[in-house]
CSV table of C-alpha atoms in Angstrom, one decimal:
chain,number,residue,atom,x,y,z
A,1,MET,CA,-28.7,2.0,-28.9
A,2,ASN,CA,-28.1,4.2,-26.7
A,3,ASP,CA,-24.4,5.6,-25.4
A,4,ASP,CA,-25.7,5.0,-21.9
A,5,ALA,CA,-26.5,1.5,-22.8
A,6,LEU,CA,-22.8,1.6,-24.7
A,7,ARG,CA,-20.4,2.2,-21.8
A,8,GLY,CA,-23.1,0.1,-19.5
A,9,PRO,CA,-23.3,0.1,-15.4
A,10,PRO,CA,-20.6,2.0,-13.7
A,11,ARG,CA,-17.3,1.1,-12.9
A,12,ARG,CA,-17.6,0.4,-8.8
A,13,ASP,CA,-14.8,2.8,-8.0
A,14,ASP,CA,-16.4,5.4,-10.2
A,15,LEU,CA,-20.0,4.6,-7.9
A,16,LYS,CA,-17.6,4.9,-4.6
A,17,THR,CA,-16.1,8.4,-6.4
A,18,ALA,CA,-19.3,9.3,-6.6
A,19,ILE,CA,-21.0,8.6,-3.5
A,20,ALA,CA,-17.9,10.0,-2.0
A,21,ALA,CA,-18.5,13.7,-3.5
A,22,ALA,CA,-22.0,13.3,-2.7
A,23,ALA,CA,-21.3,13.0,1.2
A,24,ALA,CA,-18.8,15.9,0.9
A,25,ARG,CA,-20.3,17.8,0.1
A,26,ARG,CA,-23.8,17.0,2.6
A,27,ILE,CA,-20.2,17.7,4.9
A,28,ALA,CA,-19.8,20.8,4.0
A,29,GLU,CA,-23.4,22.6,3.2
A,30,GLU,CA,-25.1,20.1,6.2
A,31,GLY,CA,-22.6,19.5,9.1
A,32,CYS,CA,-23.7,16.0,8.7
A,33,ASP,CA,-21.8,13.6,10.5
A,34,TYR,CA,-19.5,11.0,7.3
A,35,ALA,CA,-21.9,7.8,8.6
A,36,SER,CA,-24.5,9.7,8.3
A,37,ALA,CA,-23.8,12.0,5.4
A,38,LYS,CA,-23.0,8.4,3.7
A,39,ARG,CA,-26.4,7.1,4.1
A,40,ARG,CA,-28.1,9.8,2.3
A,41,ALA,CA,-25.4,10.6,0.2
A,42,VAL,CA,-25.8,6.4,-1.4
A,43,ARG,CA,-29.6,7.8,-1.6
A,44,ASP,CA,-28.7,10.6,-3.5
A,45,VAL,CA,-27.2,8.5,-5.8
A,46,LEU,CA,-28.7,5.2,-6.7
A,47,GLY,CA,-32.1,5.8,-5.3
A,48,GLU,CA,-34.0,4.5,-2.7
A,49,ALA,CA,-33.9,0.4,-3.3
A,50,VAL,CA,-31.0,-0.1,-5.1
A,51,GLY,CA,-28.1,-2.5,-2.7
A,52,THR,CA,-25.1,-1.2,-1.6
A,53,HIS,CA,-22.8,-3.8,-1.5
A,54,GLY,CA,-19.2,-3.1,-2.1
A,55,ALA,CA,-19.7,0.4,-3.3
A,56,MET,CA,-20.0,1.9,0.4
A,57,PRO,CA,-16.9,4.6,0.2
A,58,ASP,CA,-14.8,4.8,3.7
A,59,ASN,CA,-14.1,8.2,5.7
A,60,LEU,CA,-10.3,8.4,3.5
A,61,LEU,CA,-12.2,8.9,0.9
A,62,VAL,CA,-14.9,10.4,2.2
A,63,GLU,CA,-12.3,12.7,4.1
A,64,SER,CA,-10.2,13.5,0.0
A,65,GLU,CA,-13.4,13.9,-1.2
A,66,LEU,CA,-14.3,16.8,1.3
A,67,ARG,CA,-11.0,18.4,0.5
A,68,ARG,CA,-11.5,18.4,-2.8
A,69,TYR,CA,-15.2,20.8,-2.0
A,70,LEU,CA,-13.4,22.9,0.2
A,71,ARG,CA,-10.4,23.9,-2.4
A,72,LEU,CA,-13.4,24.4,-5.2
A,73,PHE,CA,-16.8,26.1,-3.8
A,74,ALA,CA,-14.6,27.5,0.3
A,75,ALA,CA,-11.7,28.6,-0.5
A,76,ASP,CA,-12.8,31.7,0.1
A,77,SER,CA,-14.7,31.9,3.9
A,78,GLN,CA,-13.3,28.1,5.3
A,79,PRO,CA,-9.7,28.9,6.2
A,80,ALA,CA,-11.1,31.0,7.9
A,81,GLN,CA,-13.3,29.7,10.1
A,82,LEU,CA,-10.7,26.8,10.8
A,83,ALA,CA,-8.8,28.7,11.9
A,84,ALA,CA,-11.0,30.8,14.9
A,85,LEU,CA,-12.5,27.1,16.2
A,86,ARG,CA,-8.8,26.1,15.9
A,87,ARG,CA,-7.1,29.8,18.5
A,88,LEU,CA,-11.6,29.1,19.9
A,89,ALA,CA,-9.9,25.1,20.9
A,90,LEU,CA,-6.8,26.1,22.0
A,91,GLN,CA,-8.8,28.8,24.2
A,92,TRP,CA,-10.1,25.5,25.5
A,93,MET,CA,-7.5,23.2,25.7
A,94,ARG,CA,-5.5,25.5,27.7
A,95,ARG,CA,-8.9,26.5,31.0
A,96,LEU,CA,-8.6,22.2,30.4
A,97,GLU,CA,-4.4,21.8,31.1
A,98,ARG,CA,-5.1,19.6,33.7
A,99,PHE,CA,-6.8,17.1,31.9
A,100,ASN,CA,-3.8,16.6,29.5
A,101,PRO,CA,-6.5,17.6,26.7
A,102,HIS,CA,-5.5,16.9,22.9
A,103,LEU,CA,-7.7,18.4,19.3
A,104,VAL,CA,-8.8,14.9,17.7
A,105,GLY,CA,-11.6,15.4,14.2
A,106,ALA,CA,-11.5,18.0,11.4
A,107,VAL,CA,-10.6,21.1,13.2
A,108,LEU,CA,-7.3,19.8,13.8
A,109,ASN,CA,-7.1,18.1,10.3
A,110,GLY,CA,-7.8,20.8,8.3
A,111,THR,CA,-11.6,19.6,6.9
A,112,ALA,CA,-13.6,22.2,9.2
A,113,THR,CA,-16.9,24.3,8.7
A,114,GLY,CA,-18.7,27.5,10.1
A,115,HIS,CA,-21.1,23.6,10.7
A,116,SER,CA,-18.5,21.9,12.8
A,117,GLY,CA,-17.4,21.1,16.4
A,118,ILE,CA,-14.6,20.7,18.2
A,119,HIS,CA,-13.7,17.3,19.5
A,120,LEU,CA,-11.6,17.3,22.9
A,121,ASN,CA,-10.4,13.8,24.3
A,122,LEU,CA,-8.6,14.8,28.1
A,123,TYR,CA,-7.4,12.1,29.8
A,124,ALA,CA,-7.7,11.9,33.6
A,125,ASP,CA,-8.6,8.8,36.4
A,126,SER,CA,-12.6,9.9,36.5
A,127,ALA,CA,-14.7,11.3,34.4
A,128,LYS,CA,-16.3,12.8,38.1
A,129,GLU,CA,-12.7,15.2,38.3
A,130,VAL,CA,-13.4,16.7,34.8
A,131,GLU,CA,-17.6,17.5,35.5
A,132,ILE,CA,-16.2,18.1,38.8
A,133,PHE,CA,-13.9,20.9,37.2
A,134,LEU,CA,-16.9,21.9,34.7
A,135,LEU,CA,-19.1,23.0,37.4
A,136,ASP,CA,-17.5,24.5,40.0
A,137,GLN,CA,-15.8,27.1,36.6
A,138,ALA,CA,-20.4,27.0,36.2
A,139,VAL,CA,-19.7,26.2,32.5
A,140,ALA,CA,-23.3,23.9,31.8
A,141,PHE,CA,-22.3,20.3,30.1
A,142,ASP,CA,-24.4,17.9,29.3
A,143,ALA,CA,-23.2,14.0,30.4
A,144,ARG,CA,-23.9,10.9,27.4
A,145,ASP,CA,-22.2,7.4,27.9
A,146,ALA,CA,-19.7,6.5,25.8
A,147,GLY,CA,-21.9,4.1,24.1
A,148,PRO,CA,-21.2,0.2,23.5
A,149,ASN,CA,-18.9,0.7,20.5
A,150,SER,CA,-16.5,3.3,22.3
A,151,ASP,CA,-13.8,0.5,24.8
A,152,THR,CA,-11.8,3.6,25.7
A,153,ILE,CA,-14.1,6.8,26.6
A,154,GLU,CA,-15.4,6.9,29.5
A,155,GLU,CA,-18.1,9.7,29.5
A,156,VAL,CA,-18.8,12.4,26.9
A,157,LEU,CA,-19.2,15.7,27.5
A,158,GLU,CA,-21.2,18.2,25.1
A,159,LEU,CA,-20.6,21.5,25.3
A,160,LEU,CA,-22.4,24.9,24.2
A,161,LEU,CA,-20.6,28.0,23.7
A,162,PRO,CA,-21.8,31.2,22.2
A,163,ALA,CA,-19.0,32.0,19.0
A,164,PRO,CA,-17.0,34.6,19.2
A,165,ARG,CA,-17.6,38.4,18.1
A,166,ASP,CA,-15.5,38.4,15.3
A,167,GLY,CA,-18.5,37.7,13.6
A,168,VAL,CA,-16.2,34.3,11.7
A,169,LEU,CA,-18.3,31.6,13.1
A,170,GLU,CA,-21.6,32.3,13.5
A,171,GLY,CA,-24.8,30.8,15.7
A,172,ALA,CA,-23.5,28.5,19.1
A,173,ILE,CA,-20.4,26.2,18.8
A,174,GLY,CA,-20.7,22.4,20.0
A,175,ILE,CA,-17.2,21.4,22.3
A,176,THR,CA,-17.4,17.8,22.4
A,177,LEU,CA,-15.2,16.2,26.0
A,178,ASN,CA,-14.3,12.6,24.9
A,179,VAL,CA,-13.1,11.4,29.2
A,180,MET,CA,-10.6,9.0,28.9
A,181,ASP,CA,-8.4,7.3,30.9
A,182,PRO,CA,-4.8,8.7,30.7
A,183,ILE,CA,-3.6,4.7,29.7
A,184,ALA,CA,-5.5,5.4,26.1
A,185,LEU,CA,-2.4,8.1,25.7
A,186,ARG,CA,-0.3,5.5,24.9
A,187,VAL,CA,-2.4,4.4,21.6
A,188,ALA,CA,-2.0,5.6,18.7
A,189,PRO,CA,-4.5,8.0,17.1
A,190,ALA,CA,-6.5,5.3,14.6
A,191,SER,CA,-7.2,7.6,11.6
A,192,ARG,CA,-4.3,9.3,10.6
A,193,PRO,CA,-4.7,11.7,7.2
A,194,ARG,CA,-2.3,11.0,4.6
A,195,ASP,CA,-2.4,13.6,2.8
A,196,PRO,CA,1.5,15.0,2.3
A,197,ASP,CA,0.7,17.7,2.1
A,198,LEU,CA,-1.0,18.5,5.1
A,199,HIS,CA,1.2,20.5,7.5
A,200,PRO,CA,2.7,17.5,10.2
A,201,VAL,CA,0.5,18.3,12.9
A,202,GLU,CA,-3.0,18.2,10.8
A,203,ARG,CA,-1.3,14.1,10.3
A,204,ALA,CA,-0.8,13.2,13.8
A,205,GLY,CA,-4.3,12.2,14.7
A,206,ARG,CA,-4.4,14.4,17.8
A,207,ALA,CA,-2.7,17.2,19.5
A,208,SER,CA,-2.0,18.0,22.6
A,209,VAL,CA,-1.5,22.4,23.7
A,210,GLU,CA,1.7,23.1,22.1
A,211,MET,CA,1.0,21.0,18.7
A,212,VAL,CA,-2.4,23.6,17.8
A,213,GLU,CA,0.2,26.5,19.4
A,214,ARG,CA,2.8,25.5,16.6
A,215,LEU,CA,-0.8,24.4,14.1
A,216,LEU,CA,-1.6,28.1,14.7
A,217,ALA,CA,1.9,29.8,14.1
A,218,GLU,CA,2.6,27.7,11.7
A,219,THR,CA,-0.9,27.6,9.3
A,220,PRO,CA,-1.3,31.6,6.9
A,221,GLU,CA,-4.0,33.0,8.2
A,222,PRO,CA,-6.2,33.3,5.8
A,223,GLY,CA,-5.7,36.2,3.0
A,224,ASP,CA,-1.8,35.3,4.1
A,225,GLY,CA,-2.0,33.7,0.6
A,226,ALA,CA,-2.8,36.7,-1.6
A,227,HIS,CA,0.1,39.2,-0.4
A,228,ALA,CA,2.6,36.9,-0.9
A,229,ALA,CA,1.4,35.4,-4.3
A,230,ARG,CA,1.3,39.4,-4.9
A,231,ALA,CA,4.7,40.1,-2.7
A,232,ALA,CA,6.6,37.2,-5.3
A,233,ASP,CA,5.6,38.5,-8.1
A,234,SER,CA,7.1,42.0,-7.4
A,235,ASP,CA,10.7,39.9,-6.1
A,236,SER,CA,10.7,37.6,-9.6
């Protein structure tokens, strides 16, 4: 009898973690969304013919594995990419300030990479107001319905922008504008990171212009960690 037979089938929690880790790798390396990354990860781990009942990880577990992956394999590039995306997000939030923009998603919670887009919630009485504003600003966009699973988003507007010239980000950067009724701002965000080591703004679920300004001001620039470590050594 071989060792695999003695160990028996993997525990359900182990399967969930393995699938979450595989999904995290696809998100980090390919820019997949969580849903498609999990579906592909199931095939990676279990194969085509195996049922997934009870084995599919939730998004919080995938996010945890994604943070672990980024710390292990992208520590030399991801912090700079994240900072660049946050700066770009803040530029557009200031430009769209009349619609009370709030940053959400990976750029806020710290898991964004060079593959990630920026997601902003805008609060307006009508999506037409936002469309007219963008047209007046000569900003090209695509509009689409939010879909049947969203009862708070009126319309989704998608922009595609050239990357900043600093060379940190490459290609085009997508910005997704979720146009919502202002009353939706009274409802607490549905999903918030649980990691206690995150900045309070990263844990907020959504962030206003002032909150993103605070996050950028209080987050060390990429490379500052090594400088701080050297300073600490010299003081000891």
